[in-house]
Amino acid sequence: MVSNGNQKRFRTEREPARPSQPQLGRSPGRFWWVVPFLLTTLAIVLSGQTLPIKEYPLSVVAGDITSGPDGALWFTTLNTIARITTSGVSTNYPLPGDGIPAQITLGPDGALWYTHPSNTGGTDRIGRITTSGAITEYPIPTPASGAEGITTGPDGALWFTEFSKNTIGRITTLGAFTEYIVPTPNAQPTEITAGPDGALWFTESGTGKIGRITTAGAFTEFLIPTSNSKPYGITAGPDGAIWFVEFFGGKVGRITPLGAITEYLVPTAQTQPCVSTGLGCLGKIKMGPDGALWFTESYHGKIGRITVAGIITEYTVSSANPVGITAGPDDAIWYTGSTPFVVGRIDISANLPMKALPQVAFGGGWYTALYFYNSNGTQASVGVTLWNSDGTPLTIPGATGPSTNLTLLGKGTRVLELPNSGGLRQGWAQLVLPTGVTSYGVFRQTVPGLQDQEAIVPISSTSSASSVLIFDDTAYTTAVAYANPSGASTAITITARDENGQQIGTSTVNLSPNTRTAVAVRSVIGLEGVVGKRGSLTFSASQGAVVVLGLRFNGAAFTSIPAVQN
């Protein structure tokens, strides 16, 4: 069923003040909507899993948390927005007026935006804080609205929920408001996220539904199969669906843009039912850099992870009540906890998809650029590390070391440039690309008196032990760069074959961890037979993996040769 919401612009009439701050434990509404799609499934559970966890103590309780554009984490606390670096150094920014800020998100303007409900039944606000701490707050037209969730929409505005007034709000970065009434009474809209379909999706904790609103204000609502589920956190997943958690239902849910719902029961919630204890189980959910969904298990002292295939893993943390959760700028999972008061970090580097570009060159006439695109609807963080050919760290120009993290907004792009400045430096790049993020490189050579030459170069996976590239060394010169991205030494055997598949040469090179070699193939002892021929080169690692890139030169002109990974 689709309906157009009743749009409210700058309401001026006074409404009765709301009661005390609403709680998620309030009675649900009646369930009378038809469920158009239904799929219930059992989750596969992995137990006994551990990951490195570090917690930073706080003096006050923390709430929601998000990754900022400055490489730090930002979170809400008692009438304060706080910032914490990835090394644990925190800074507090007190807010004007009363109330406790609820949710926080990165805005389209590079600032952090948050909801700031009043705790006295007064005017709620939408706040904006820059990374330097400058604060601006905008009063929401509807008094005592119960402002809760907030997210950046596909239209460049911020969208938020008004829990107490059954309304979805929109605010531009200039502070102009529009409000839309949710069709179902007492829906209690809670959290909100941008979906892959260009609409906004939100949880209705009062009626057990998932709501959808277009940027034009048209609503659709979908009933969750589990009764008294109290949906709370919601986020877009890497699979083109929307994922949510059920505060009382103890399940992680998945809904497609067409409304097909699948629910996965969380193991601890099965053995310790949420409703029977009177406490909610699941709070927040966000997509991690590993392509999985991470969620907090409130009152169970755990952080959960679920893959798009429904495999659930739970990790015990010291906080008995983890609250907020987000993917950090360092490709870790960060969370807040209230018993004790902490901000925690989970190192998931072992789970991250790694990529590599086995050749980078800058200075001495060469320039390299790495381009990134985030196809997700939410922000993502990309990690880049440069290595010298001998496996030692190679400092990134303009940075303080060999590594950097780039934050990409949903559907956003970034570029990392290694400029043609100073003497020639060569090595290779190791990349952490979250699911949904793609990349490629550009090489440019500048030779005095000649036109600059450029080539697009592909990024390779670091999980393959064998790669093949096709060469043509008749009127051209074939060069290759290959790297060992693993933590152990390996022997790389190169086998050359002609057009008929007959072996015409072989060579073996030992590579230590994180080292690479770049060379013209015809100059390698054992591979001289490629001269004047066409054929293939197979690179095989004795253990671990190998990443390979080919370049074909014709005088000053050159192009890349992509390797096929086996």
XYZ file of C-alpha atoms in Angstrom:
566
model
C 0.000 0.000 0.000
C 1.337 3.414 -0.957
C 0.067 6.726 0.339
C 1.102 10.342 0.123
C 2.029 11.801 3.493
C 0.355 14.940 4.727
C 3.071 17.504 4.266
C 3.644 20.069 7.011
C 5.670 23.208 6.334
C 6.784 25.423 9.209
C 3.939 24.586 11.535
C 3.135 27.422 13.906
C 0.188 26.042 15.862
C 1.011 24.977 19.394
C 0.569 21.361 20.336
C 0.393 19.780 23.767
C 3.804 19.149 25.278
C 4.881 15.550 25.044
C 5.157 13.412 28.145
C 8.488 12.263 29.474
C 11.010 11.079 26.907
C 9.438 8.059 25.171
C 10.985 4.649 25.642
C 11.163 1.792 23.181
C 9.344 -0.461 25.635
C 5.961 1.207 25.083
C 3.019 -0.921 23.982
C 2.926 -1.742 20.284
C -0.020 -0.869 18.071
C -2.405 -3.308 16.481
C -1.178 -5.360 13.540
C -3.687 -5.138 10.730
C -1.516 -4.664 7.674
C -1.118 -7.420 5.123
C 2.408 -8.783 4.783
C 3.038 -8.987 1.019
C 6.292 -10.947 1.238
C 7.563 -13.252 3.973
C 10.619 -15.388 4.402
C 11.831 -16.661 7.762
C 15.176 -18.376 7.982
C 17.539 -19.738 10.585
C 20.927 -18.116 10.885
C 24.165 -20.073 10.770
C 26.114 -19.362 13.944
C 29.861 -19.237 14.414
C 30.937 -19.521 18.026
C 34.279 -19.204 19.762
C 35.359 -16.355 17.487
C 37.675 -13.665 18.819
C 39.017 -10.404 17.474
C 41.341 -7.846 19.111
C 39.253 -5.360 21.117
C 40.452 -2.177 22.803
C 38.275 0.085 24.951
C 38.776 3.699 26.007
C 37.055 4.669 29.294
C 34.761 7.698 29.481
C 33.493 9.697 32.445
C 29.933 9.881 31.069
C 27.639 7.694 29.022
C 27.989 7.792 25.225
C 25.211 7.233 22.704
C 25.361 7.192 18.924
C 28.696 7.239 17.066
C 29.771 7.925 13.486
C 32.930 8.366 11.455
C 33.900 11.949 10.629
C 35.597 13.392 7.543
C 38.637 14.320 9.660
C 39.732 10.756 10.369
C 38.207 10.744 13.861
C 35.038 9.351 15.479
C 32.217 11.622 16.679
C 29.624 10.600 19.258
C 26.772 11.935 21.354
C 26.825 12.227 25.140
C 25.212 14.339 27.888
C 24.320 17.637 26.175
C 27.628 17.303 24.359
C 29.071 16.209 21.030
C 32.408 14.482 21.538
C 35.262 13.592 19.223
C 37.769 10.781 19.726
C 40.803 10.047 17.592
C 41.712 6.538 16.532
C 44.429 6.640 19.215
C 41.881 7.408 21.930
C 42.290 11.174 22.479
C 38.889 12.773 23.091
C 37.545 16.329 22.938
C 34.143 17.535 24.194
C 31.974 20.248 22.646
C 29.124 21.348 24.992
C 25.819 22.104 23.283
C 23.506 25.078 23.860
C 20.208 24.572 25.664
C 18.949 21.457 27.410
C 18.564 17.875 26.256
C 20.672 14.913 25.279
C 21.646 14.596 21.595
C 20.286 11.367 20.161
C 21.768 10.459 16.763
C 24.670 11.825 14.717
C 25.653 11.457 11.061
C 28.048 12.888 8.500
C 26.322 15.529 6.391
C 26.734 16.259 2.689
C 28.582 19.491 3.557
C 31.430 17.833 5.465
C 29.977 18.735 8.878
C 28.397 16.452 11.472
C 24.614 16.738 11.947
C 22.704 15.522 15.001
C 19.256 15.425 16.579
C 18.926 17.317 19.875
C 15.629 16.596 21.662
C 14.674 18.715 24.641
C 14.331 16.929 27.975
C 11.779 19.435 29.290
C 9.131 19.106 26.594
C 10.377 22.207 24.816
C 11.694 22.783 21.329
C 13.783 20.055 19.770
C 16.619 21.027 17.442
C 18.631 19.726 14.542
C 22.282 20.566 15.148
C 25.333 21.003 12.972
C 28.930 20.911 14.185
C 32.003 21.457 12.044
C 35.182 19.486 12.574
C 36.622 22.593 14.265
C 33.762 22.595 16.789
C 31.550 25.427 15.475
C 27.930 24.655 16.432
C 24.668 25.804 14.812
C 21.228 24.571 15.903
C 17.897 24.880 14.066
C 14.587 24.624 16.014
C 12.249 21.986 14.588
C 8.909 23.608 13.648
C 6.828 20.991 15.498
C 7.280 21.388 19.294
C 8.246 18.387 21.428
C 8.782 16.273 18.335
C 11.058 13.653 19.908
C 13.779 14.031 17.274
C 15.650 10.740 17.022
C 17.303 9.285 13.897
C 19.092 11.310 11.220
C 20.786 10.547 7.911
C 21.967 12.209 4.726
C 19.489 11.750 1.899
C 20.128 11.270 -1.811
C 18.847 14.809 -2.418
C 21.650 16.490 -0.468
C 19.431 17.225 2.549
C 19.276 15.701 6.036
C 16.291 13.486 6.890
C 15.271 12.744 10.472
C 12.563 11.048 12.529
C 10.199 12.686 14.999
C 9.371 9.832 17.383
C 6.720 11.627 19.459
C 4.874 13.359 16.604
C 4.765 10.470 14.115
C 6.613 12.524 11.531
C 9.544 12.312 9.136
C 11.428 15.580 8.783
C 13.745 17.037 6.179
C 16.185 19.910 6.635
C 18.420 21.473 4.017
C 21.987 22.423 4.853
C 20.705 26.022 5.022
C 18.171 25.142 7.716
C 14.880 24.975 5.736
C 12.438 22.384 7.157
C 9.738 20.192 5.622
C 7.776 17.618 7.648
C 5.688 14.616 6.548
C 3.186 12.733 8.739
C 3.599 8.930 8.753
C 0.301 7.318 7.591
C -0.002 4.806 10.450
C -0.897 6.483 13.775
C 1.539 6.062 16.684
C 4.163 4.523 14.408
C 6.982 6.000 16.529
C 9.519 6.413 13.693
C 12.928 5.784 15.220
C 15.976 5.416 12.967
C 16.338 6.290 9.287
C 18.752 5.521 6.458
C 19.184 6.242 2.759
C 18.256 3.211 0.671
C 19.757 1.918 -2.589
C 16.580 2.916 -4.435
C 16.879 6.667 -3.884
C 14.331 6.666 -1.042
C 14.633 6.904 2.745
C 13.860 3.870 4.914
C 12.948 4.017 8.600
C 11.871 1.808 11.488
C 8.454 2.133 13.127
C 9.054 0.825 16.641
C 5.482 1.497 17.745
C 3.771 -0.616 15.091
C 6.411 -3.136 14.048
C 6.824 -1.875 10.502
C 9.527 -0.720 8.145
C 8.651 2.520 6.431
C 9.798 3.992 3.141
C 9.479 7.618 2.057
C 10.497 9.078 -1.273
C 12.154 12.472 -1.484
C 8.783 13.732 -2.725
C 7.058 12.549 0.461
C 5.271 9.358 -0.728
C 5.083 6.629 1.942
C 5.048 2.835 1.796
C 4.936 0.664 4.934
C 5.782 -3.018 5.408
C 4.720 -5.108 8.408
C 7.458 -7.196 10.070
C 6.305 -10.835 10.538
C 7.446 -11.057 14.183
C 4.925 -9.485 16.540
C 6.107 -6.971 19.143
C 9.416 -6.780 17.290
C 10.175 -3.114 18.081
C 12.465 -2.440 15.073
C 15.154 0.069 15.945
C 18.444 0.414 14.034
C 18.421 0.388 10.220
C 21.065 0.693 7.499
C 21.631 0.017 3.815
C 23.520 -3.199 3.115
C 26.092 -4.083 0.449
C 23.604 -6.386 -1.295
C 21.067 -3.790 -2.440
C 18.780 -4.479 0.526
C 18.030 -2.661 3.778
C 18.974 -4.295 7.094
C 17.448 -3.625 10.501
C 17.446 -4.986 14.046
C 14.485 -5.843 16.251
C 14.854 -4.410 19.739
C 12.414 -6.914 21.297
C 12.238 -9.496 18.520
C 15.902 -10.426 18.975
C 16.318 -10.752 15.226
C 18.228 -9.111 12.409
C 15.954 -8.335 9.490
C 16.541 -7.802 5.800
C 14.063 -6.127 3.462
C 14.433 -5.693 -0.274
C 13.282 -2.493 -2.003
C 10.189 -4.469 -3.085
C 9.329 -5.422 0.501
C 10.494 -9.051 0.805
C 11.470 -9.597 4.450
C 13.849 -12.183 5.876
C 14.557 -12.483 9.612
C 17.562 -14.056 11.342
C 17.332 -15.001 15.009
C 20.373 -13.903 17.023
C 21.652 -16.846 19.146
C 21.944 -15.024 22.477
C 18.476 -13.563 22.025
C 17.182 -17.116 21.634
C 18.639 -18.276 24.956
C 17.944 -14.971 26.738
C 14.648 -13.693 25.290
C 14.398 -9.939 25.302
C 10.722 -9.522 26.119
C 10.817 -11.899 29.079
C 13.583 -9.867 30.704
C 11.815 -6.592 30.056
C 14.960 -5.311 28.350
C 15.648 -4.840 24.670
C 18.252 -6.924 22.886
C 19.352 -5.290 19.670
C 20.016 -1.583 19.199
C 22.058 -0.297 16.267
C 23.254 -1.763 12.983
C 25.782 -0.474 10.447
C 27.639 -1.872 7.456
C 31.279 -2.713 8.110
C 34.246 -2.340 5.760
C 34.307 -6.128 5.402
C 30.940 -6.200 3.642
C 29.115 -7.605 6.685
C 26.552 -5.929 8.957
C 27.587 -5.179 12.560
C 25.103 -4.605 15.377
C 24.961 -3.970 19.114
C 23.335 -6.421 21.518
C 22.136 -4.113 24.270
C 22.046 -5.695 27.755
C 23.787 -8.820 26.459
C 27.268 -7.309 26.386
C 27.973 -8.385 22.833
C 28.663 -7.040 19.355
C 27.171 -9.100 16.547
C 28.178 -9.571 12.923
C 25.991 -10.991 10.174
C 26.982 -11.664 6.588
C 24.561 -11.184 3.711
C 24.256 -14.996 3.675
C 22.922 -14.938 7.251
C 26.012 -16.199 9.092
C 26.072 -14.650 12.579
C 29.084 -14.273 14.854
C 28.937 -12.718 18.324
C 31.799 -11.063 20.193
C 31.709 -10.409 23.931
C 32.808 -6.939 25.059
C 33.385 -5.579 28.556
C 30.448 -3.174 28.355
C 27.238 -4.829 29.498
C 25.260 -2.419 27.339
C 26.855 -1.561 23.970
C 24.871 1.237 22.334
C 26.164 2.869 19.131
C 28.236 1.288 16.389
C 29.956 2.429 13.193
C 32.720 1.633 10.726
C 35.736 3.755 11.631
C 38.093 5.707 9.372
C 40.746 3.094 10.179
C 38.642 0.206 8.820
C 37.853 -1.007 12.338
C 34.475 -1.318 14.068
C 33.868 1.291 16.782
C 31.129 1.197 19.406
C 29.958 2.963 22.547
C 29.008 1.297 25.822
C 27.207 2.486 28.935
C 28.143 -0.096 31.610
C 30.969 0.835 32.027
C 31.177 4.033 29.971
C 33.509 3.289 27.047
C 34.268 3.827 23.402
C 35.525 0.545 21.978
C 37.404 -0.546 18.872
C 37.295 -3.986 17.229
C 40.190 -4.792 14.910
C 38.701 -6.648 11.926
C 41.733 -6.346 9.656
C 41.870 -10.134 9.319
C 38.431 -10.041 7.655
C 39.051 -7.212 5.206
C 39.200 -7.663 1.421
C 42.697 -6.652 0.285
C 43.671 -5.391 -3.154
C 46.956 -4.251 -4.636
C 48.586 -2.293 -7.421
C 52.020 -3.896 -7.881
C 53.563 -0.761 -9.373
C 53.473 2.892 -8.305
C 55.982 5.497 -9.478
C 56.145 9.204 -8.717
C 58.799 11.840 -9.225
C 61.506 11.731 -11.852
C 58.969 12.216 -14.661
C 56.289 9.847 -13.290
C 52.893 10.457 -11.689
C 50.465 7.906 -10.201
C 46.843 8.442 -9.144
C 44.438 6.045 -7.437
C 40.730 6.639 -8.038
C 37.948 5.242 -5.828
C 34.162 5.042 -6.168
C 31.754 4.076 -3.366
C 28.624 2.453 -4.802
C 27.089 2.100 -1.334
C 24.444 4.461 -0.033
C 26.462 5.065 3.132
C 29.991 6.342 3.631
C 32.946 3.998 3.425
C 36.619 4.173 4.334
C 39.476 3.084 2.062
C 42.917 2.233 3.421
C 46.060 2.758 1.323
C 49.586 1.640 2.273
C 52.667 2.135 0.098
C 55.684 -0.179 0.158
C 59.150 0.217 -1.323
C 60.400 -2.568 -3.582
C 62.443 -3.981 -0.683
C 59.400 -4.249 1.587
C 60.098 -1.179 3.705
C 57.382 1.484 4.146
C 57.180 4.162 1.433
C 55.928 7.510 2.713
C 52.884 8.914 0.938
C 53.550 12.467 -0.321
C 51.824 14.966 1.938
C 51.310 12.370 4.680
C 53.345 11.534 7.758
C 53.825 7.869 6.902
C 53.141 5.075 4.420
C 49.439 4.707 5.223
C 46.346 6.854 4.877
C 42.580 6.438 5.049
C 40.172 8.106 2.631
C 36.512 8.636 3.534
C 34.037 8.325 0.673
C 30.474 9.523 1.049
C 27.685 7.330 -0.313
C 27.958 7.298 -4.136
C 31.041 9.490 -3.719
C 34.509 9.419 -5.268
C 38.019 10.223 -4.047
C 41.465 10.346 -5.619
C 44.901 9.880 -4.062
C 47.591 11.580 -6.136
C 51.297 10.765 -6.020
C 52.780 13.787 -7.810
C 55.669 14.103 -10.239
C 57.915 15.953 -7.808
C 61.535 15.333 -6.827
C 63.474 12.204 -7.597
C 61.966 8.948 -8.783
C 60.373 6.756 -6.103
C 58.916 3.358 -6.933
C 57.087 0.647 -5.056
C 53.624 -0.816 -4.824
C 50.295 -0.060 -3.156
C 48.255 -2.221 -0.808
C 44.554 -1.285 -0.611
C 41.727 -2.111 1.773
C 38.580 -1.747 -0.318
C 35.292 -2.328 1.527
C 32.557 -4.162 -0.314
C 30.961 -1.808 -2.832
C 34.107 0.279 -3.372
C 35.926 -0.013 -6.704
C 39.246 1.434 -7.816
C 41.692 1.859 -10.656
C 45.025 3.594 -11.162
C 46.483 6.041 -13.678
C 50.150 6.250 -14.692
C 51.496 9.365 -16.424
C 54.989 9.793 -17.836
C 56.398 13.232 -18.650
C 59.345 13.418 -21.039
C 60.719 16.874 -21.989
C 59.861 17.740 -25.581
C 57.224 15.015 -25.885
C 53.528 14.876 -25.149
C 52.643 13.304 -21.780
C 51.666 9.637 -21.969
C 48.980 8.091 -19.724
C 47.620 4.594 -19.106
C 44.788 3.199 -16.988
C 45.968 0.344 -14.744
C 43.759 -2.223 -12.972
C 43.709 -3.135 -9.287
C 44.253 -6.819 -8.424
C 43.093 -9.118 -5.643
C 45.703 -10.316 -3.155
C 44.168 -13.772 -2.754
C 45.392 -15.494 -5.930
C 48.450 -17.747 -6.072
C 48.608 -17.683 -9.876
C 48.150 -15.062 -12.599
C 48.487 -15.067 -16.375
C 49.086 -12.182 -18.755
C 49.225 -12.139 -22.534
C 52.295 -10.509 -24.081
C 53.309 -9.250 -27.509
C 57.064 -8.732 -27.710
C 57.287 -8.499 -31.488
C 57.494 -4.740 -32.123
C 56.980 -3.852 -28.451
C 58.706 -4.307 -25.099
C 56.826 -6.103 -22.326
C 57.522 -5.076 -18.745
C 56.009 -6.620 -15.605
C 55.693 -5.700 -11.946
C 54.817 -8.411 -9.446
C 54.579 -8.298 -5.637
C 54.317 -10.623 -2.669
C 51.449 -9.207 -0.535
C 51.629 -11.928 2.105
C 53.451 -12.116 5.408
C 55.721 -14.999 4.379
C 58.473 -15.387 1.804
C 57.528 -17.089 -1.433
C 59.103 -18.260 -4.685
C 57.541 -16.838 -7.864
C 57.955 -19.060 -10.915
C 57.409 -17.380 -14.290
C 56.641 -19.654 -17.224
C 56.643 -18.236 -20.762
C 54.723 -19.932 -23.569
C 54.372 -19.046 -27.237
C 51.179 -18.706 -29.272
C 50.960 -22.496 -29.577
C 51.210 -23.049 -25.830
C 54.764 -24.395 -26.057
C 57.078 -23.449 -23.200
C 59.833 -21.076 -24.335
C 61.357 -20.133 -20.998
C 61.120 -20.197 -17.215
C 62.563 -18.315 -14.263
C 62.131 -18.341 -10.477
C 62.506 -15.330 -8.199
C 62.350 -15.380 -4.398
C 60.320 -12.567 -2.836
C 60.318 -11.675 0.852
C 57.103 -10.384 2.488
C 55.824 -7.090 1.007
C 58.547 -6.936 -1.664
C 58.118 -6.552 -5.389
C 60.067 -6.666 -8.654
C 59.642 -4.596 -11.849
C 61.553 -5.574 -14.947
C 61.474 -5.909 -18.746
C 60.640 -9.569 -19.362
C 63.280 -10.038 -22.098
C 66.011 -9.011 -19.616
C 65.215 -11.843 -17.159
C 67.593 -14.805 -17.317
C 65.616 -17.737 -18.665
C 63.002 -15.587 -20.398
C 65.096 -14.183 -23.254
C 63.042 -16.334 -25.653
C 60.073 -13.940 -25.535
C 61.823 -11.502 -27.889
C 60.012 -11.343 -31.233
C 57.170 -13.561 -30.013
C 53.625 -13.438 -28.745
C 52.300 -15.674 -26.004
C 51.527 -15.868 -22.305
C 53.348 -15.493 -19.009
C 52.178 -17.496 -15.971
C 53.207 -16.306 -12.499
C 52.874 -18.930 -9.744
C 53.595 -18.472 -6.025
C 54.943 -21.428 -4.075
C 52.887 -20.242 -1.113
C 50.729 -17.221 -0.329
C 49.755 -14.996 -3.263
C 51.179 -12.967 -6.126
C 49.831 -9.797 -7.756
C 50.915 -8.967 -11.308
C 50.696 -6.002 -13.686
C 51.985 -5.843 -17.250
C 52.999 -2.771 -19.285
C 53.630 -2.700 -23.035
C 55.987 0.010 -24.309
C 56.253 1.360 -27.845
C 58.912 4.004 -27.556
C 57.606 6.637 -25.121
C 54.032 5.383 -25.502
C 52.786 2.641 -23.180
C 49.632 0.834 -22.096
C 48.735 -1.626 -19.360
C 48.296 -5.386 -19.740
C 45.770 -6.774 -17.224
C 46.611 -10.076 -15.578
C 44.033 -12.866 -15.321
C 44.041 -14.283 -11.810
C 43.519 -18.022 -11.402
